[in-house]
Amino acid sequence: MTTSRIHRIGQIVPSSNTTMETEIPAFLNRWSAARDDLRFTFHASRMRMKHVTLDELAAMDADSRRCAAELSDAPIDVAGYACLVAIMAMGPGYHRSSEAALGAIAAEGGRPFPVVTSAGALCDELTRLGHRRVSLLMPYADGLARIVADYVAAEGIEVIDYRNFGVTDNQEVGRIPGERLLAALDGLDTRAADCVVMSACVQMPSFDVLAAAGRRLGKPVTSTAECTARSMLRRLGYEPGPLVAEAAAG
């Protein structure tokens, strides 16, 4: 009888986020489905945020320190900061200082664990995969969408085009249907893109449409949630393998 190794996955999530606690388990459990020696459990701490505005994002980010301290009590093996735009709104490169600060708090709690921000994971995974020209879909209002595009560009990844839906109520972001993302591809310039990011937001669901988008576009497709899950696997010492859309096509 094989004894399974258990990895405890922590998530620091906005209080109104209803997506990451479903999509991260979906990605990781899909990755481990063929293995009988490994399983994951999932544990979250929440930061108060209802509307995707600069003021609420800044207040929420400050609360992330409390969340890291709470997760260190579990203890866990890796944590994900599950709000891309909160990190990017703090200025270029902020994911590095955030990951370091939250990791230091975890170490103070007696059980250090690596911290992955969804903002850093998106940029890091795109770079690792060799995708330096991307097109993005986002739920945000115009000003925040521009911040996201500029942040990605500052990481050396050219944003060919983006479309944003102008949704600021974070509960409503979690209810955007996959069909709306697929329909938005018709107005998105993807011709020169190496990869299309179906959701440059970890609250806008996209897991169920990644394969369909890949088939429609005939090129790599990913999401911030997928990149976060892949980065978590790397921090745990595993190779994440092909993207979901690529595996479905293969």
PDB file of C-alpha atoms in Angstrom:
ATOM      1  CA  MET A   1       0.000   0.000   0.000  1.00  0.00           C
ATOM      2  CA  THR A   2       1.401   3.375  -1.055  1.00  0.00           C
ATOM      3  CA  THR A   3       1.547   6.098   1.571  1.00  0.00           C
ATOM      4  CA  SER A   4       0.534   9.441   0.086  1.00  0.00           C
ATOM      5  CA  ARG A   5       2.503  12.563   0.819  1.00  0.00           C
ATOM      6  CA  ILE A   6       0.249  15.425   1.859  1.00  0.00           C
ATOM      7  CA  HIS A   7       1.004  19.022   0.871  1.00  0.00           C
ATOM      8  CA  ARG A   8      -0.948  21.739   2.654  1.00  0.00           C
ATOM      9  CA  ILE A   9      -1.719  24.620   0.289  1.00  0.00           C
ATOM     10  CA  GLY A  10      -2.420  28.033   1.817  1.00  0.00           C
ATOM     11  CA  GLN A  11      -4.271  30.836   0.102  1.00  0.00           C
ATOM     12  CA  ILE A  12      -4.494  34.517   1.041  1.00  0.00           C
ATOM     13  CA  VAL A  13      -7.709  35.600  -0.648  1.00  0.00           C
ATOM     14  CA  PRO A  14      -9.979  38.641  -0.834  1.00  0.00           C
ATOM     15  CA  SER A  15     -13.093  38.111   1.282  1.00  0.00           C
ATOM     16  CA  SER A  16     -15.285  38.368  -1.838  1.00  0.00           C
ATOM     17  CA  ASN A  17     -13.237  35.888  -3.894  1.00  0.00           C
ATOM     18  CA  THR A  18     -15.146  32.718  -4.734  1.00  0.00           C
ATOM     19  CA  THR A  19     -12.909  31.415  -7.532  1.00  0.00           C
ATOM     20  CA  MET A  20      -9.418  30.608  -6.260  1.00  0.00           C
ATOM     21  CA  GLU A  21     -10.655  28.106  -3.689  1.00  0.00           C
ATOM     22  CA  THR A  22     -12.193  26.154  -6.570  1.00  0.00           C
ATOM     23  CA  GLU A  23      -9.711  26.716  -9.411  1.00  0.00           C
ATOM     24  CA  ILE A  24      -6.455  26.125  -7.514  1.00  0.00           C
ATOM     25  CA  PRO A  25      -7.711  22.738  -6.226  1.00  0.00           C
ATOM     26  CA  ALA A  26      -8.962  21.936  -9.740  1.00  0.00           C
ATOM     27  CA  PHE A  27      -5.544  22.624 -11.279  1.00  0.00           C
ATOM     28  CA  LEU A  28      -3.545  20.808  -8.603  1.00  0.00           C
ATOM     29  CA  ASN A  29      -5.860  17.820  -8.382  1.00  0.00           C
ATOM     30  CA  ARG A  30      -5.860  17.508 -12.163  1.00  0.00           C
ATOM     31  CA  TRP A  31      -2.043  17.560 -12.143  1.00  0.00           C
ATOM     32  CA  SER A  32      -1.845  14.866  -9.462  1.00  0.00           C
ATOM     33  CA  ALA A  33      -4.667  12.664 -10.800  1.00  0.00           C
ATOM     34  CA  ALA A  34      -2.289  10.084 -12.261  1.00  0.00           C
ATOM     35  CA  ARG A  35      -0.307   9.800  -9.024  1.00  0.00           C
ATOM     36  CA  ASP A  36      -1.164   7.709  -5.990  1.00  0.00           C
ATOM     37  CA  ASP A  37       1.643   9.033  -3.793  1.00  0.00           C
ATOM     38  CA  LEU A  38       0.545  12.638  -3.403  1.00  0.00           C
ATOM     39  CA  ARG A  39      -2.457  14.671  -2.369  1.00  0.00           C
ATOM     40  CA  PHE A  40      -3.248  18.244  -1.402  1.00  0.00           C
ATOM     41  CA  THR A  41      -5.310  19.943   1.275  1.00  0.00           C
ATOM     42  CA  PHE A  42      -6.348  23.591   1.021  1.00  0.00           C
ATOM     43  CA  HIS A  43      -6.478  26.292   3.693  1.00  0.00           C
ATOM     44  CA  ALA A  44      -7.407  29.971   3.330  1.00  0.00           C
ATOM     45  CA  SER A  45      -7.182  33.218   5.237  1.00  0.00           C
ATOM     46  CA  ARG A  46      -9.231  36.147   3.991  1.00  0.00           C
ATOM     47  CA  MET A  47      -8.630  39.894   3.512  1.00  0.00           C
ATOM     48  CA  ARG A  48     -11.663  42.198   3.475  1.00  0.00           C
ATOM     49  CA  MET A  49     -12.446  43.548  -0.015  1.00  0.00           C
ATOM     50  CA  LYS A  50     -15.727  43.946  -1.900  1.00  0.00           C
ATOM     51  CA  HIS A  51     -15.032  46.426  -4.703  1.00  0.00           C
ATOM     52  CA  VAL A  52     -12.032  46.489  -7.023  1.00  0.00           C
ATOM     53  CA  THR A  53     -10.905  50.052  -6.388  1.00  0.00           C
ATOM     54  CA  LEU A  54      -7.473  51.447  -5.549  1.00  0.00           C
ATOM     55  CA  ASP A  55      -8.459  52.354  -1.976  1.00  0.00           C
ATOM     56  CA  GLU A  56      -9.925  48.934  -1.162  1.00  0.00           C
ATOM     57  CA  LEU A  57      -7.021  47.152  -2.828  1.00  0.00           C
ATOM     58  CA  ALA A  58      -4.437  49.076  -0.777  1.00  0.00           C
ATOM     59  CA  ALA A  59      -6.287  48.408   2.484  1.00  0.00           C
ATOM     60  CA  MET A  60      -6.628  44.747   1.590  1.00  0.00           C
ATOM     61  CA  ASP A  61      -2.947  44.388   0.758  1.00  0.00           C
ATOM     62  CA  ALA A  62      -2.000  45.753   4.191  1.00  0.00           C
ATOM     63  CA  ASP A  63      -4.174  43.020   5.705  1.00  0.00           C
ATOM     64  CA  SER A  64      -2.191  40.318   3.897  1.00  0.00           C
ATOM     65  CA  ARG A  65       0.375  40.374   6.719  1.00  0.00           C
ATOM     66  CA  ARG A  66      -2.233  39.164   9.207  1.00  0.00           C
ATOM     67  CA  CYS A  67      -3.209  36.390   6.809  1.00  0.00           C
ATOM     68  CA  ALA A  68       0.372  35.169   6.472  1.00  0.00           C
ATOM     69  CA  ALA A  69       0.696  35.032  10.241  1.00  0.00           C
ATOM     70  CA  GLU A  70      -2.548  33.052  10.518  1.00  0.00           C
ATOM     71  CA  LEU A  71      -1.465  30.527   7.886  1.00  0.00           C
ATOM     72  CA  SER A  72       1.837  30.004   9.686  1.00  0.00           C
ATOM     73  CA  ASP A  73      -0.182  28.503  12.547  1.00  0.00           C
ATOM     74  CA  ALA A  74      -1.477  25.663  10.337  1.00  0.00           C
ATOM     75  CA  PRO A  75       1.327  25.026   9.231  1.00  0.00           C
ATOM     76  CA  ILE A  76       1.355  24.912   5.431  1.00  0.00           C
ATOM     77  CA  ASP A  77       3.908  24.102   2.707  1.00  0.00           C
ATOM     78  CA  VAL A  78       3.322  26.952   0.251  1.00  0.00           C
ATOM     79  CA  ALA A  79       0.992  29.952   0.139  1.00  0.00           C
ATOM     80  CA  GLY A  80      -0.563  31.853  -2.731  1.00  0.00           C
ATOM     81  CA  TYR A  81      -1.549  35.519  -2.534  1.00  0.00           C
ATOM     82  CA  ALA A  82      -4.684  35.366  -4.629  1.00  0.00           C
ATOM     83  CA  CYS A  83      -5.228  38.872  -5.945  1.00  0.00           C
ATOM     84  CA  LEU A  84      -3.292  39.930  -9.022  1.00  0.00           C
ATOM     85  CA  VAL A  85      -4.448  43.527  -9.268  1.00  0.00           C
ATOM     86  CA  ALA A  86      -3.859  44.333  -5.580  1.00  0.00           C
ATOM     87  CA  ILE A  87      -0.167  43.592  -6.084  1.00  0.00           C
ATOM     88  CA  MET A  88       0.123  45.303  -9.456  1.00  0.00           C
ATOM     89  CA  ALA A  89      -1.628  48.438  -8.191  1.00  0.00           C
ATOM     90  CA  MET A  90       1.190  48.925  -5.660  1.00  0.00           C
ATOM     91  CA  GLY A  91       3.723  49.645  -8.410  1.00  0.00           C
ATOM     92  CA  PRO A  92       6.094  47.820 -10.789  1.00  0.00           C
ATOM     93  CA  GLY A  93       7.894  44.828  -9.314  1.00  0.00           C
ATOM     94  CA  TYR A  94       5.918  44.911  -6.053  1.00  0.00           C
ATOM     95  CA  HIS A  95       5.307  41.153  -6.128  1.00  0.00           C
ATOM     96  CA  ARG A  96       8.943  40.579  -5.148  1.00  0.00           C
ATOM     97  CA  SER A  97       8.806  42.691  -2.001  1.00  0.00           C
ATOM     98  CA  SER A  98       5.374  41.304  -1.092  1.00  0.00           C
ATOM     99  CA  GLU A  99       6.544  37.699  -1.389  1.00  0.00           C
ATOM    100  CA  ALA A 100       9.632  38.465   0.695  1.00  0.00           C
ATOM    101  CA  ALA A 101       7.670  40.302   3.397  1.00  0.00           C
ATOM    102  CA  LEU A 102       5.006  37.620   3.717  1.00  0.00           C
ATOM    103  CA  GLY A 103       7.632  34.888   3.724  1.00  0.00           C
ATOM    104  CA  ALA A 104       9.457  36.676   6.556  1.00  0.00           C
ATOM    105  CA  ILE A 105       6.245  36.800   8.583  1.00  0.00           C
ATOM    106  CA  ALA A 106       5.826  33.062   8.049  1.00  0.00           C
ATOM    107  CA  ALA A 107       9.374  32.445   9.246  1.00  0.00           C
ATOM    108  CA  GLU A 108       8.711  34.508  12.374  1.00  0.00           C
ATOM    109  CA  GLY A 109       5.813  32.161  13.091  1.00  0.00           C
ATOM    110  CA  GLY A 110       8.230  29.279  13.376  1.00  0.00           C
ATOM    111  CA  ARG A 111       7.431  27.414  10.164  1.00  0.00           C
ATOM    112  CA  PRO A 112       8.756  29.188   7.055  1.00  0.00           C
ATOM    113  CA  PHE A 113       6.982  28.581   3.764  1.00  0.00           C
ATOM    114  CA  PRO A 114       7.398  30.111   0.306  1.00  0.00           C
ATOM    115  CA  VAL A 115       4.810  32.661  -0.814  1.00  0.00           C
ATOM    116  CA  VAL A 116       3.674  32.962  -4.428  1.00  0.00           C
ATOM    117  CA  THR A 117       1.767  36.042  -5.542  1.00  0.00           C
ATOM    118  CA  SER A 118      -0.579  35.545  -8.463  1.00  0.00           C
ATOM    119  CA  ALA A 119       0.921  38.675 -10.062  1.00  0.00           C
ATOM    120  CA  GLY A 120       4.439  37.291  -9.856  1.00  0.00           C
ATOM    121  CA  ALA A 121       3.330  33.823 -10.901  1.00  0.00           C
ATOM    122  CA  LEU A 122       1.720  35.108 -14.096  1.00  0.00           C
ATOM    123  CA  CYS A 123       4.837  37.016 -15.166  1.00  0.00           C
ATOM    124  CA  ASP A 124       7.240  34.275 -14.068  1.00  0.00           C
ATOM    125  CA  GLU A 125       5.387  31.439 -15.787  1.00  0.00           C
ATOM    126  CA  LEU A 126       4.960  33.353 -19.038  1.00  0.00           C
ATOM    127  CA  THR A 127       8.703  34.036 -19.030  1.00  0.00           C
ATOM    128  CA  ARG A 128       9.611  30.427 -18.185  1.00  0.00           C
ATOM    129  CA  LEU A 129       7.429  29.183 -21.027  1.00  0.00           C
ATOM    130  CA  GLY A 130       9.051  31.616 -23.477  1.00  0.00           C
ATOM    131  CA  HIS A 131       5.892  33.653 -24.050  1.00  0.00           C
ATOM    132  CA  ARG A 132       7.098  37.239 -24.439  1.00  0.00           C
ATOM    133  CA  ARG A 133       4.134  38.647 -26.416  1.00  0.00           C
ATOM    134  CA  VAL A 134       0.672  38.214 -24.900  1.00  0.00           C
ATOM    135  CA  SER A 135      -2.944  39.279 -25.216  1.00  0.00           C
ATOM    136  CA  LEU A 136      -5.041  39.612 -22.046  1.00  0.00           C
ATOM    137  CA  LEU A 137      -8.669  39.405 -20.935  1.00  0.00           C
ATOM    138  CA  MET A 138      -9.527  41.216 -17.694  1.00  0.00           C
ATOM    139  CA  PRO A 139     -12.659  42.177 -15.735  1.00  0.00           C
ATOM    140  CA  TYR A 140     -11.355  45.535 -14.454  1.00  0.00           C
ATOM    141  CA  ALA A 141     -12.310  49.156 -15.001  1.00  0.00           C
ATOM    142  CA  ASP A 142     -10.174  51.023 -17.532  1.00  0.00           C
ATOM    143  CA  GLY A 143      -7.656  52.541 -15.103  1.00  0.00           C
ATOM    144  CA  LEU A 144      -6.841  49.265 -13.350  1.00  0.00           C
ATOM    145  CA  ALA A 145      -6.699  47.390 -16.649  1.00  0.00           C
ATOM    146  CA  ARG A 146      -4.049  49.841 -17.848  1.00  0.00           C
ATOM    147  CA  ILE A 147      -2.090  49.307 -14.613  1.00  0.00           C
ATOM    148  CA  VAL A 148      -2.114  45.543 -15.197  1.00  0.00           C
ATOM    149  CA  ALA A 149      -0.958  45.887 -18.809  1.00  0.00           C
ATOM    150  CA  ASP A 150       1.824  48.285 -17.802  1.00  0.00           C
ATOM    151  CA  TYR A 151       2.969  46.013 -14.946  1.00  0.00           C
ATOM    152  CA  VAL A 152       3.231  43.014 -17.271  1.00  0.00           C
ATOM    153  CA  ALA A 153       5.119  45.123 -19.814  1.00  0.00           C
ATOM    154  CA  ALA A 154       7.545  46.293 -17.106  1.00  0.00           C
ATOM    155  CA  GLU A 155       8.416  42.617 -16.549  1.00  0.00           C
ATOM    156  CA  GLY A 156       9.642  42.396 -20.147  1.00  0.00           C
ATOM    157  CA  ILE A 157       6.468  40.875 -21.622  1.00  0.00           C
ATOM    158  CA  GLU A 158       4.894  42.822 -24.476  1.00  0.00           C
ATOM    159  CA  VAL A 159       1.134  43.232 -24.259  1.00  0.00           C
ATOM    160  CA  ILE A 160      -0.149  43.026 -27.837  1.00  0.00           C
ATOM    161  CA  ASP A 161      -3.749  43.794 -26.905  1.00  0.00           C
ATOM    162  CA  TYR A 162      -6.168  43.546 -24.006  1.00  0.00           C
ATOM    163  CA  ARG A 163      -9.895  43.669 -23.383  1.00  0.00           C
ATOM    164  CA  ASN A 164     -11.470  44.564 -20.045  1.00  0.00           C
ATOM    165  CA  PHE A 165     -15.092  44.220 -18.999  1.00  0.00           C
ATOM    166  CA  GLY A 166     -15.345  47.213 -16.618  1.00  0.00           C
ATOM    167  CA  VAL A 167     -16.688  45.191 -13.674  1.00  0.00           C
ATOM    168  CA  THR A 168     -15.779  46.645 -10.248  1.00  0.00           C
ATOM    169  CA  ASP A 169     -18.032  44.598  -7.925  1.00  0.00           C
ATOM    170  CA  ASN A 170     -15.825  41.639  -7.037  1.00  0.00           C
ATOM    171  CA  GLN A 171     -18.788  39.342  -6.444  1.00  0.00           C
ATOM    172  CA  GLU A 172     -19.945  40.048  -9.987  1.00  0.00           C
ATOM    173  CA  VAL A 173     -16.446  39.341 -11.315  1.00  0.00           C
ATOM    174  CA  GLY A 174     -16.776  35.824  -9.890  1.00  0.00           C
ATOM    175  CA  ARG A 175     -20.016  35.349 -11.823  1.00  0.00           C
ATOM    176  CA  ILE A 176     -18.688  36.264 -15.275  1.00  0.00           C
ATOM    177  CA  PRO A 177     -19.488  33.219 -17.419  1.00  0.00           C
ATOM    178  CA  GLY A 178     -16.884  31.439 -19.493  1.00  0.00           C
ATOM    179  CA  GLU A 179     -18.961  32.035 -22.595  1.00  0.00           C
ATOM    180  CA  ARG A 180     -18.343  35.767 -22.211  1.00  0.00           C
ATOM    181  CA  LEU A 181     -14.578  35.174 -22.206  1.00  0.00           C
ATOM    182  CA  LEU A 182     -14.785  33.004 -25.324  1.00  0.00           C
ATOM    183  CA  ALA A 183     -16.941  35.604 -27.080  1.00  0.00           C
ATOM    184  CA  ALA A 184     -14.434  38.344 -26.166  1.00  0.00           C
ATOM    185  CA  LEU A 185     -11.732  36.528 -28.127  1.00  0.00           C
ATOM    186  CA  ASP A 186     -13.434  37.712 -31.319  1.00  0.00           C
ATOM    187  CA  GLY A 187     -12.504  41.308 -30.471  1.00  0.00           C
ATOM    188  CA  LEU A 188      -9.041  40.583 -29.084  1.00  0.00           C
ATOM    189  CA  ASP A 189      -5.983  40.912 -31.304  1.00  0.00           C
ATOM    190  CA  THR A 190      -4.120  37.636 -30.782  1.00  0.00           C
ATOM    191  CA  ARG A 191      -2.371  37.332 -34.146  1.00  0.00           C
ATOM    192  CA  ALA A 192       1.118  38.306 -32.952  1.00  0.00           C
ATOM    193  CA  ALA A 193       0.706  36.926 -29.419  1.00  0.00           C
ATOM    194  CA  ASP A 194       2.732  33.935 -28.231  1.00  0.00           C
ATOM    195  CA  CYS A 195       0.083  33.215 -25.596  1.00  0.00           C
ATOM    196  CA  VAL A 196      -3.371  34.426 -24.578  1.00  0.00           C
ATOM    197  CA  VAL A 197      -4.169  34.952 -20.903  1.00  0.00           C
ATOM    198  CA  MET A 198      -7.868  34.145 -20.649  1.00  0.00           C
ATOM    199  CA  SER A 199      -8.132  35.708 -17.202  1.00  0.00           C
ATOM    200  CA  ALA A 200      -5.587  38.236 -15.964  1.00  0.00           C
ATOM    201  CA  CYS A 201      -7.504  38.083 -12.682  1.00  0.00           C
ATOM    202  CA  VAL A 202      -7.878  35.258 -10.177  1.00  0.00           C
ATOM    203  CA  GLN A 203     -11.535  36.019  -9.448  1.00  0.00           C
ATOM    204  CA  MET A 204     -12.757  35.855 -13.071  1.00  0.00           C
ATOM    205  CA  PRO A 205     -13.338  32.112 -13.697  1.00  0.00           C
ATOM    206  CA  SER A 206     -11.670  30.556 -16.732  1.00  0.00           C
ATOM    207  CA  PHE A 207     -10.666  26.969 -15.884  1.00  0.00           C
ATOM    208  CA  ASP A 208     -13.599  25.477 -17.799  1.00  0.00           C
ATOM    209  CA  VAL A 209     -12.881  27.359 -21.045  1.00  0.00           C
ATOM    210  CA  LEU A 210      -9.094  27.083 -21.351  1.00  0.00           C
ATOM    211  CA  ALA A 211      -9.203  24.004 -23.573  1.00  0.00           C
ATOM    212  CA  ALA A 212     -11.926  25.476 -25.793  1.00  0.00           C
ATOM    213  CA  ALA A 213      -9.982  28.727 -26.157  1.00  0.00           C
ATOM    214  CA  GLY A 214      -6.837  26.809 -27.082  1.00  0.00           C
ATOM    215  CA  ARG A 215      -8.686  24.893 -29.790  1.00  0.00           C
ATOM    216  CA  ARG A 216     -10.257  28.057 -31.161  1.00  0.00           C
ATOM    217  CA  LEU A 217      -7.019  30.049 -31.275  1.00  0.00           C
ATOM    218  CA  GLY A 218      -4.562  27.281 -32.138  1.00  0.00           C
ATOM    219  CA  LYS A 219      -1.955  28.734 -29.775  1.00  0.00           C
ATOM    220  CA  PRO A 220      -1.037  28.534 -26.066  1.00  0.00           C
ATOM    221  CA  VAL A 221      -3.661  29.741 -23.622  1.00  0.00           C
ATOM    222  CA  THR A 222      -3.374  30.115 -19.861  1.00  0.00           C
ATOM    223  CA  SER A 223      -4.789  32.044 -16.891  1.00  0.00           C
ATOM    224  CA  THR A 224      -3.472  33.707 -13.765  1.00  0.00           C
ATOM    225  CA  ALA A 225      -4.958  30.922 -11.636  1.00  0.00           C
ATOM    226  CA  GLU A 226      -3.193  28.265 -13.710  1.00  0.00           C
ATOM    227  CA  CYS A 227       0.101  30.143 -13.481  1.00  0.00           C
ATOM    228  CA  THR A 228      -0.334  30.434  -9.707  1.00  0.00           C
ATOM    229  CA  ALA A 229      -0.896  26.682  -9.383  1.00  0.00           C
ATOM    230  CA  ARG A 230       2.124  25.966 -11.589  1.00  0.00           C
ATOM    231  CA  SER A 231       4.313  28.294  -9.547  1.00  0.00           C
ATOM    232  CA  MET A 232       3.167  26.593  -6.341  1.00  0.00           C
ATOM    233  CA  LEU A 233       4.184  23.221  -7.758  1.00  0.00           C
ATOM    234  CA  ARG A 234       7.607  24.579  -8.644  1.00  0.00           C
ATOM    235  CA  ARG A 235       8.061  25.909  -5.098  1.00  0.00           C
ATOM    236  CA  LEU A 236       7.214  22.417  -3.824  1.00  0.00           C
ATOM    237  CA  GLY A 237       9.886  20.911  -6.078  1.00  0.00           C
ATOM    238  CA  TYR A 238       7.703  19.535  -8.889  1.00  0.00           C
ATOM    239  CA  GLU A 239       7.632  20.107 -12.639  1.00  0.00           C
ATOM    240  CA  PRO A 240       4.123  21.278 -13.604  1.00  0.00           C
ATOM    241  CA  GLY A 241       4.178  19.866 -17.139  1.00  0.00           C
ATOM    242  CA  PRO A 242       2.115  21.181 -20.068  1.00  0.00           C
ATOM    243  CA  LEU A 243      -0.558  23.826 -19.804  1.00  0.00           C
ATOM    244  CA  VAL A 244      -4.114  22.535 -19.451  1.00  0.00           C
ATOM    245  CA  ALA A 245      -5.060  23.731 -22.949  1.00  0.00           C
ATOM    246  CA  GLU A 246      -1.969  22.066 -24.438  1.00  0.00           C
ATOM    247  CA  ALA A 247      -2.632  18.782 -22.622  1.00  0.00           C
ATOM    248  CA  ALA A 248      -6.238  18.802 -23.857  1.00  0.00           C
ATOM    249  CA  ALA A 249      -5.072  19.384 -27.428  1.00  0.00           C
ATOM    250  CA  GLY A 250      -2.373  16.703 -27.238  1.00  0.00           C
TER     251      GLY A 250
END
